[in-house]
Coordinates of C-alpha atoms in Angstrom, one line a residue:
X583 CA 16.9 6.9 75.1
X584 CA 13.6 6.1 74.2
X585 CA 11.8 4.8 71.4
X586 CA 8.3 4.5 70.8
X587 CA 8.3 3.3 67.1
X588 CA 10.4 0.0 66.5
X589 CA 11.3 1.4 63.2
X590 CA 13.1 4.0 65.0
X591 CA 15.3 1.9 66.9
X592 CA 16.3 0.1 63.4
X593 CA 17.3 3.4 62.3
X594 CA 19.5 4.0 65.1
X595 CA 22.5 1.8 63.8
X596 CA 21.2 0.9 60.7
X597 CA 20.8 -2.4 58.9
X598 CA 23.7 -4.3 57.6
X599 CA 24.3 -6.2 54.2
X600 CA 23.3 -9.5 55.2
X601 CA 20.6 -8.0 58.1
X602 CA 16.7 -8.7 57.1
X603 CA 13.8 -6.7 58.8
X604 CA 10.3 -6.5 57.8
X605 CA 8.2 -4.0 59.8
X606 CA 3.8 -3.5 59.5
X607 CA 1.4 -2.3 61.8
X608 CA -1.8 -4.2 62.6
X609 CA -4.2 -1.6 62.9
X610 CA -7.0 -3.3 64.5
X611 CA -5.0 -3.8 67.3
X612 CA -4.5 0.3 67.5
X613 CA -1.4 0.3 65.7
X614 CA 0.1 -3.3 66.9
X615 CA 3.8 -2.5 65.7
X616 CA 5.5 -6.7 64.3
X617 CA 8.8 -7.3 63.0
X618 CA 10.4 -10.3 61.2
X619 CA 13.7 -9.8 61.0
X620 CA 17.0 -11.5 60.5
X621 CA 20.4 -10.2 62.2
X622 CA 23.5 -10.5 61.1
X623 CA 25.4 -7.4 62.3
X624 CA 22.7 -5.2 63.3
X625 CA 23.2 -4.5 67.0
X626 CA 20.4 -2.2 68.9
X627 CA 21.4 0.3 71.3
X628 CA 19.8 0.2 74.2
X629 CA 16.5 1.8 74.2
X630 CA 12.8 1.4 75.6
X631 CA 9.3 1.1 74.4
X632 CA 5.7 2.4 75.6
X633 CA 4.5 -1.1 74.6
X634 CA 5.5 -4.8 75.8
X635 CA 8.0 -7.2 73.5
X636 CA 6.8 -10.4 73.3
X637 CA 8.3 -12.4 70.8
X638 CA 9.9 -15.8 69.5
X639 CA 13.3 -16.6 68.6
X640 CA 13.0 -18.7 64.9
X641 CA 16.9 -18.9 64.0
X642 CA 20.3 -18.8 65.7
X643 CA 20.5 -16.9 69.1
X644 CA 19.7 -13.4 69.9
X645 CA 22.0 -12.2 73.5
X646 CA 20.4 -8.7 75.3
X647 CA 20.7 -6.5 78.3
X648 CA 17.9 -6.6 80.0
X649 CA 17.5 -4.5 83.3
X650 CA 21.0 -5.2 83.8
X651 CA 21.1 -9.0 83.1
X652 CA 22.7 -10.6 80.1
X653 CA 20.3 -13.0 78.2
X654 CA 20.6 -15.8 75.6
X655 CA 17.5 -16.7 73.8
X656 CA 17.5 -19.8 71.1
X657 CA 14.5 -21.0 69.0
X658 CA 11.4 -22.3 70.9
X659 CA 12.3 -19.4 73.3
X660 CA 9.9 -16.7 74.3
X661 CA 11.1 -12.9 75.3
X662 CA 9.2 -10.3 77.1
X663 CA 10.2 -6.8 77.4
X664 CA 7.8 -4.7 79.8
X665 CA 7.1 -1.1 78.9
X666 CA 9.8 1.1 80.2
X667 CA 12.6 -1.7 80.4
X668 CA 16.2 -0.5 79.1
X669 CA 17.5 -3.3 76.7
X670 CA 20.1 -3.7 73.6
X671 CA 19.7 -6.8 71.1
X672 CA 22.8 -8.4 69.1
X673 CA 23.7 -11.4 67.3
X674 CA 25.7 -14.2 69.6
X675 CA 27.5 -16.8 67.6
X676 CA 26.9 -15.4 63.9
X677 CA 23.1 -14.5 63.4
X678 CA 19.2 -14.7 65.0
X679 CA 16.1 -14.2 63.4
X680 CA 12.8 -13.8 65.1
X681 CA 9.5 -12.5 65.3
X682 CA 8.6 -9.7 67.5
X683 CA 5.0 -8.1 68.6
X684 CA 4.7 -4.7 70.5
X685 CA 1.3 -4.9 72.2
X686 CA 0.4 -2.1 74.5
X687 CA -1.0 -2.1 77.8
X688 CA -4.6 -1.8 76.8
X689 CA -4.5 -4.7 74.7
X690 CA -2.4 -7.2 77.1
X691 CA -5.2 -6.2 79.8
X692 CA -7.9 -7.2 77.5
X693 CA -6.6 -10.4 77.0
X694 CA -6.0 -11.0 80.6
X695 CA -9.6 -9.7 82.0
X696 CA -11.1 -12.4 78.9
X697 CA -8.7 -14.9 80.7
X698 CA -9.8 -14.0 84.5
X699 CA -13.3 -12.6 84.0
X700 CA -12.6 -10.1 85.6
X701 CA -11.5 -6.4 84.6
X702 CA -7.9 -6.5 85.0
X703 CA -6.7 -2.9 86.4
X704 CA -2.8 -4.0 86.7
X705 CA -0.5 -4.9 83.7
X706 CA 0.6 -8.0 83.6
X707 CA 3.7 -8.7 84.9
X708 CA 6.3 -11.6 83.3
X709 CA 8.5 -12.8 86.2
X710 CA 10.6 -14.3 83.5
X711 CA 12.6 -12.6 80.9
X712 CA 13.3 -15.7 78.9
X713 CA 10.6 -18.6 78.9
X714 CA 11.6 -22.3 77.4
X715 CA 8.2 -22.7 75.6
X716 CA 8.5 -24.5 72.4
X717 CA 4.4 -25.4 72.3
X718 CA 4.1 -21.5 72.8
X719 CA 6.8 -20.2 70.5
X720 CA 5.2 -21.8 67.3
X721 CA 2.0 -20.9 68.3
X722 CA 3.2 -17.2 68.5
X723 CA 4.7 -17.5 65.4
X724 CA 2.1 -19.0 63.3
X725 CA -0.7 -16.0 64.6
X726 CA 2.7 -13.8 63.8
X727 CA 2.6 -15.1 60.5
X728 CA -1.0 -14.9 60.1
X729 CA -1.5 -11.3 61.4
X730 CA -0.5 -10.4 57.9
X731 CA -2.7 -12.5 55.8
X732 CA -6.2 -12.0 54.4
X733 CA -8.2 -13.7 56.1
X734 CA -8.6 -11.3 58.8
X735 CA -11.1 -13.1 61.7
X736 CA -8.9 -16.6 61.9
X737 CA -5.9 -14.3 61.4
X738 CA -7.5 -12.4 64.9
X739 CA -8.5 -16.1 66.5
X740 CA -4.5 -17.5 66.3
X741 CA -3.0 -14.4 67.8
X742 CA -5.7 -13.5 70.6
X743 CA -5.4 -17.4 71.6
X744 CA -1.5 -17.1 71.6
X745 CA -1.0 -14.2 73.8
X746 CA -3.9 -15.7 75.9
X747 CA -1.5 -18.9 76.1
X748 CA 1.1 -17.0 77.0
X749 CA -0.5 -15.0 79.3
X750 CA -1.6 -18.1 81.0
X751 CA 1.5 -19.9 81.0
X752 CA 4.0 -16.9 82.0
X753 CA 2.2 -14.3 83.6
X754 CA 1.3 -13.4 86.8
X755 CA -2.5 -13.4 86.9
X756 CA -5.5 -14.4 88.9
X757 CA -7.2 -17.8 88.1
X758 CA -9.2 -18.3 85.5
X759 CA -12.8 -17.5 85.0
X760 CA -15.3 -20.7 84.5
X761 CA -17.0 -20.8 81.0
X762 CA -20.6 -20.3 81.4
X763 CA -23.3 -20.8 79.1
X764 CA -23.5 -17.6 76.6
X765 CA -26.7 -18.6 74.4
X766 CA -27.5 -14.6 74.2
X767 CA -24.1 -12.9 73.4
X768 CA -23.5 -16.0 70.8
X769 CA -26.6 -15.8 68.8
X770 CA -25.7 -12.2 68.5
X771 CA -22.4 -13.4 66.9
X772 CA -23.8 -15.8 65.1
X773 CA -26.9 -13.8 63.6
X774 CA -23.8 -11.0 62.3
X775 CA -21.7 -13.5 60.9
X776 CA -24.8 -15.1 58.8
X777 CA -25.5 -11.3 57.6
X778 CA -21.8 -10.4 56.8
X779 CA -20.5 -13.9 55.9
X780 CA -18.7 -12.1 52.6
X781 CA -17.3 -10.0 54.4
X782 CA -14.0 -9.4 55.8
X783 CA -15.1 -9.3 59.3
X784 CA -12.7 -8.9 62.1
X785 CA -13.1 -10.4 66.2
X786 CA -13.1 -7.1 67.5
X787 CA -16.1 -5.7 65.8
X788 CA -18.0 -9.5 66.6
X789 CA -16.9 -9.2 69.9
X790 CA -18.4 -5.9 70.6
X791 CA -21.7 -7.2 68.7
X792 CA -21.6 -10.3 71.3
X793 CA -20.9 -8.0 74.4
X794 CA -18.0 -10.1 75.0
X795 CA -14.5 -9.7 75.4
X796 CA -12.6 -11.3 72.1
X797 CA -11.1 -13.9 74.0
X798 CA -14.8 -14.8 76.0
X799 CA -16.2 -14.8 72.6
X800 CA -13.7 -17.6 71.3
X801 CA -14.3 -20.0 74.4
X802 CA -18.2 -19.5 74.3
X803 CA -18.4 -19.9 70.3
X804 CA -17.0 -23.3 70.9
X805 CA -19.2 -24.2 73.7
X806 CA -22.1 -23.2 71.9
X807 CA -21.4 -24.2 68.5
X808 CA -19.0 -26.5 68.3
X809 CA -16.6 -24.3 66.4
X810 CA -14.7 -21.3 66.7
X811 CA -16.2 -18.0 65.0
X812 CA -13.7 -18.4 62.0
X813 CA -14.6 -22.3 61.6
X814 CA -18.5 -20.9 61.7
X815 CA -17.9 -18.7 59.4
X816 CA -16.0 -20.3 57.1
X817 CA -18.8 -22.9 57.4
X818 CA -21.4 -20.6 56.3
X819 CA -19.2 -19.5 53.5
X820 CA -19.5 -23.1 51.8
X821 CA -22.9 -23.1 52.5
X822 CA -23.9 -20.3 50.4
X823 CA -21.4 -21.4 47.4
X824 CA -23.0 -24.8 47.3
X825 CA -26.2 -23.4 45.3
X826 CA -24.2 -21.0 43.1
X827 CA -21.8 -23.5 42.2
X828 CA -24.7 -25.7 41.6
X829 CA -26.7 -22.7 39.2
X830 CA -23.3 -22.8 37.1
X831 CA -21.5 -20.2 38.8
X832 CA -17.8 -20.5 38.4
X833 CA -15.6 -21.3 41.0
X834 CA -13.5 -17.7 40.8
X835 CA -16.7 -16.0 40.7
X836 CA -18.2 -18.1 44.0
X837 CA -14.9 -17.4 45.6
X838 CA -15.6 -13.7 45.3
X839 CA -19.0 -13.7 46.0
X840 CA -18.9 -15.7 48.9
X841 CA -16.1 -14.1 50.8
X842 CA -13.0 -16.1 50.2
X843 CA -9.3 -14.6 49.5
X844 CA -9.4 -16.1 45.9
X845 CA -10.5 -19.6 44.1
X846 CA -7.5 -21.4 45.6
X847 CA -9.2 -20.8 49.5
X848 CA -12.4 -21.6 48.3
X849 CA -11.2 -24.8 46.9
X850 CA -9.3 -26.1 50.0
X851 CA -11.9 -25.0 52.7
X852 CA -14.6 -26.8 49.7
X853 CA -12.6 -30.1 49.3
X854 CA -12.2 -30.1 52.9
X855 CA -15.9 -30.0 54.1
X856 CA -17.7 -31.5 50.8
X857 CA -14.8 -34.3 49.9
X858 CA -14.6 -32.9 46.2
X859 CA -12.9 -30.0 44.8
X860 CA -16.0 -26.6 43.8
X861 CA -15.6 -27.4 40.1
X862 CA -16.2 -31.4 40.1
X863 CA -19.1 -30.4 42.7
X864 CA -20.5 -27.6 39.8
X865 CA -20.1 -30.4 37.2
X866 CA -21.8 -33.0 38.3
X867 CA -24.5 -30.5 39.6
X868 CA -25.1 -29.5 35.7
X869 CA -24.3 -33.1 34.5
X870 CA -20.9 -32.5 33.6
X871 CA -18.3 -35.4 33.6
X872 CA -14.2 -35.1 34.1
X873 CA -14.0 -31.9 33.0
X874 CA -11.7 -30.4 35.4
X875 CA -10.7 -30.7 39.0
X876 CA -10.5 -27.4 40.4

């Protein structure tokens, strides 16, 4: 059987009382299928996908067929499925919960050309079907996590710089490319992120403004700068609300108008770089003393 929509293979056997899933696509990543989901009795038939698994177990233990071998994977595990590989998925010893990304070929070569500097032609290839990596499992699972949030460009920085960890760590690949200087392709980056700072601007579309690929553009930004493109531009961010907050502007409205998710990001990113919250800042620009410290 074959499957080329997770949700599919869900509907298969169905979900149980106690069973948990929660299913989105990342479209940025052409469709990038995740799952969170927690098992209790669900049990997956055996089935394929067009795309890799490559996942984290968060809970319990999850046992699969894999190519003919039975597997046990426990938190700070990672699991990789290639495309095309017959596997099931049950609970072993009561429950498992985990996190699960479907990345197709195309993207997994991206990554790995950024990685090599070179343009990868072959997928890459896991020799390991289970990977003891609790460093890389969180990672995973925080740029899991994040793929669903608002802030789409350091959403975009944690999961291209997990699967490039990954990649690095488990696959088979070449060695990897040395970072020369990219004054050029970062000024580009830098010139679109000063023009688009509010803005919900995504690594993809800076990448292609650099001439980079996504992960080259991460490693260079750094050299260059000092910071990664979301540190940059969160950077800038502050540095146009600092003269609205200080012309009255309200915090909410400064939030807006600068590009953060609501007040409450403005205010932490604020306190964090300027040492007081955006509202003491605005009062004591206008003269204002205790009134509030948010």
């Amino acid at each position: 059987m074959k499957v080329t929509d997770q949700m599919q293979a869900l509907a298969e056997t169905g979900l149980g009382a106690d069973d948990r899933a929660r299913f989105w696509r990342a479209e940025r990543y052409g469709g990038l299928e995740c799952l969170a989901a927690r098992f209790v009795s669900h049990r997956y038939a055996p089935h394929t996908h067009d795309t890799y698994v490559v996942g984290a177990i968060v809970a319990g233990c999850e046992t699969f067929m894999l190519c003919g071998e039975r597997c046990y994977a426990v938190p700070g595990d990672l699991c990789f499925v290639h495309p095309g590989d017959v596997h099931d998925g049950e609970p072993h010893g009561g429950h498992y919960a985990y996190r699960m990304s479907y990345p197709d070929a195309g993207l997994m070569r991206d990554i790995a050309s950024g990685l090599t500097g070179r343009r990868e032609t072959e997928m890459p290839y896991f020799p390991e079907k289970i990977v003891r990596d609790p460093d890389g499992a969180a990672r995973f699972v925080d740029a899991h996590c994040a793929l669903g949030s608002a802030d789409t460009l350091a959403a975009d920085e944690r999961f291209v710089a997990a699967l490039t960890v990954i990649l690095q760590r488990h696959a088979r690949l070449g060695a990897p490319a040395r970072l020369g200087t990219e004054p050029g392709p970062v000024s580009r980056a830098v010139d679109y992120l000063d023009g688009h700072y509010a803005d919900d601007v995504d690594l993809a579309t800076l990448a292609g403004v650099a001439g980079l690929s996504r992960f080259h553009l991460i490693r260079a930004f750094r050299k260059e700068t000092g910071l990664t493109p979301h540190a940059w531009l969160t950077d800038r961010r502050i540095r146009a609300a600092r003269p609205l907050l200080t012309a009255g502007r309200t915090p909410g409205e400064v939030a807006l108008e600068c590009g953060f998710a609501d007040q409450s990001h403005l205010t932490r990113a604020f306190k964090a770089r300027v040492g007081v919250t955006p509202g003491r800042f605005r009062d004591a620009s206008l003269g204002i003393a205790g009134r509030h410290a948010a």
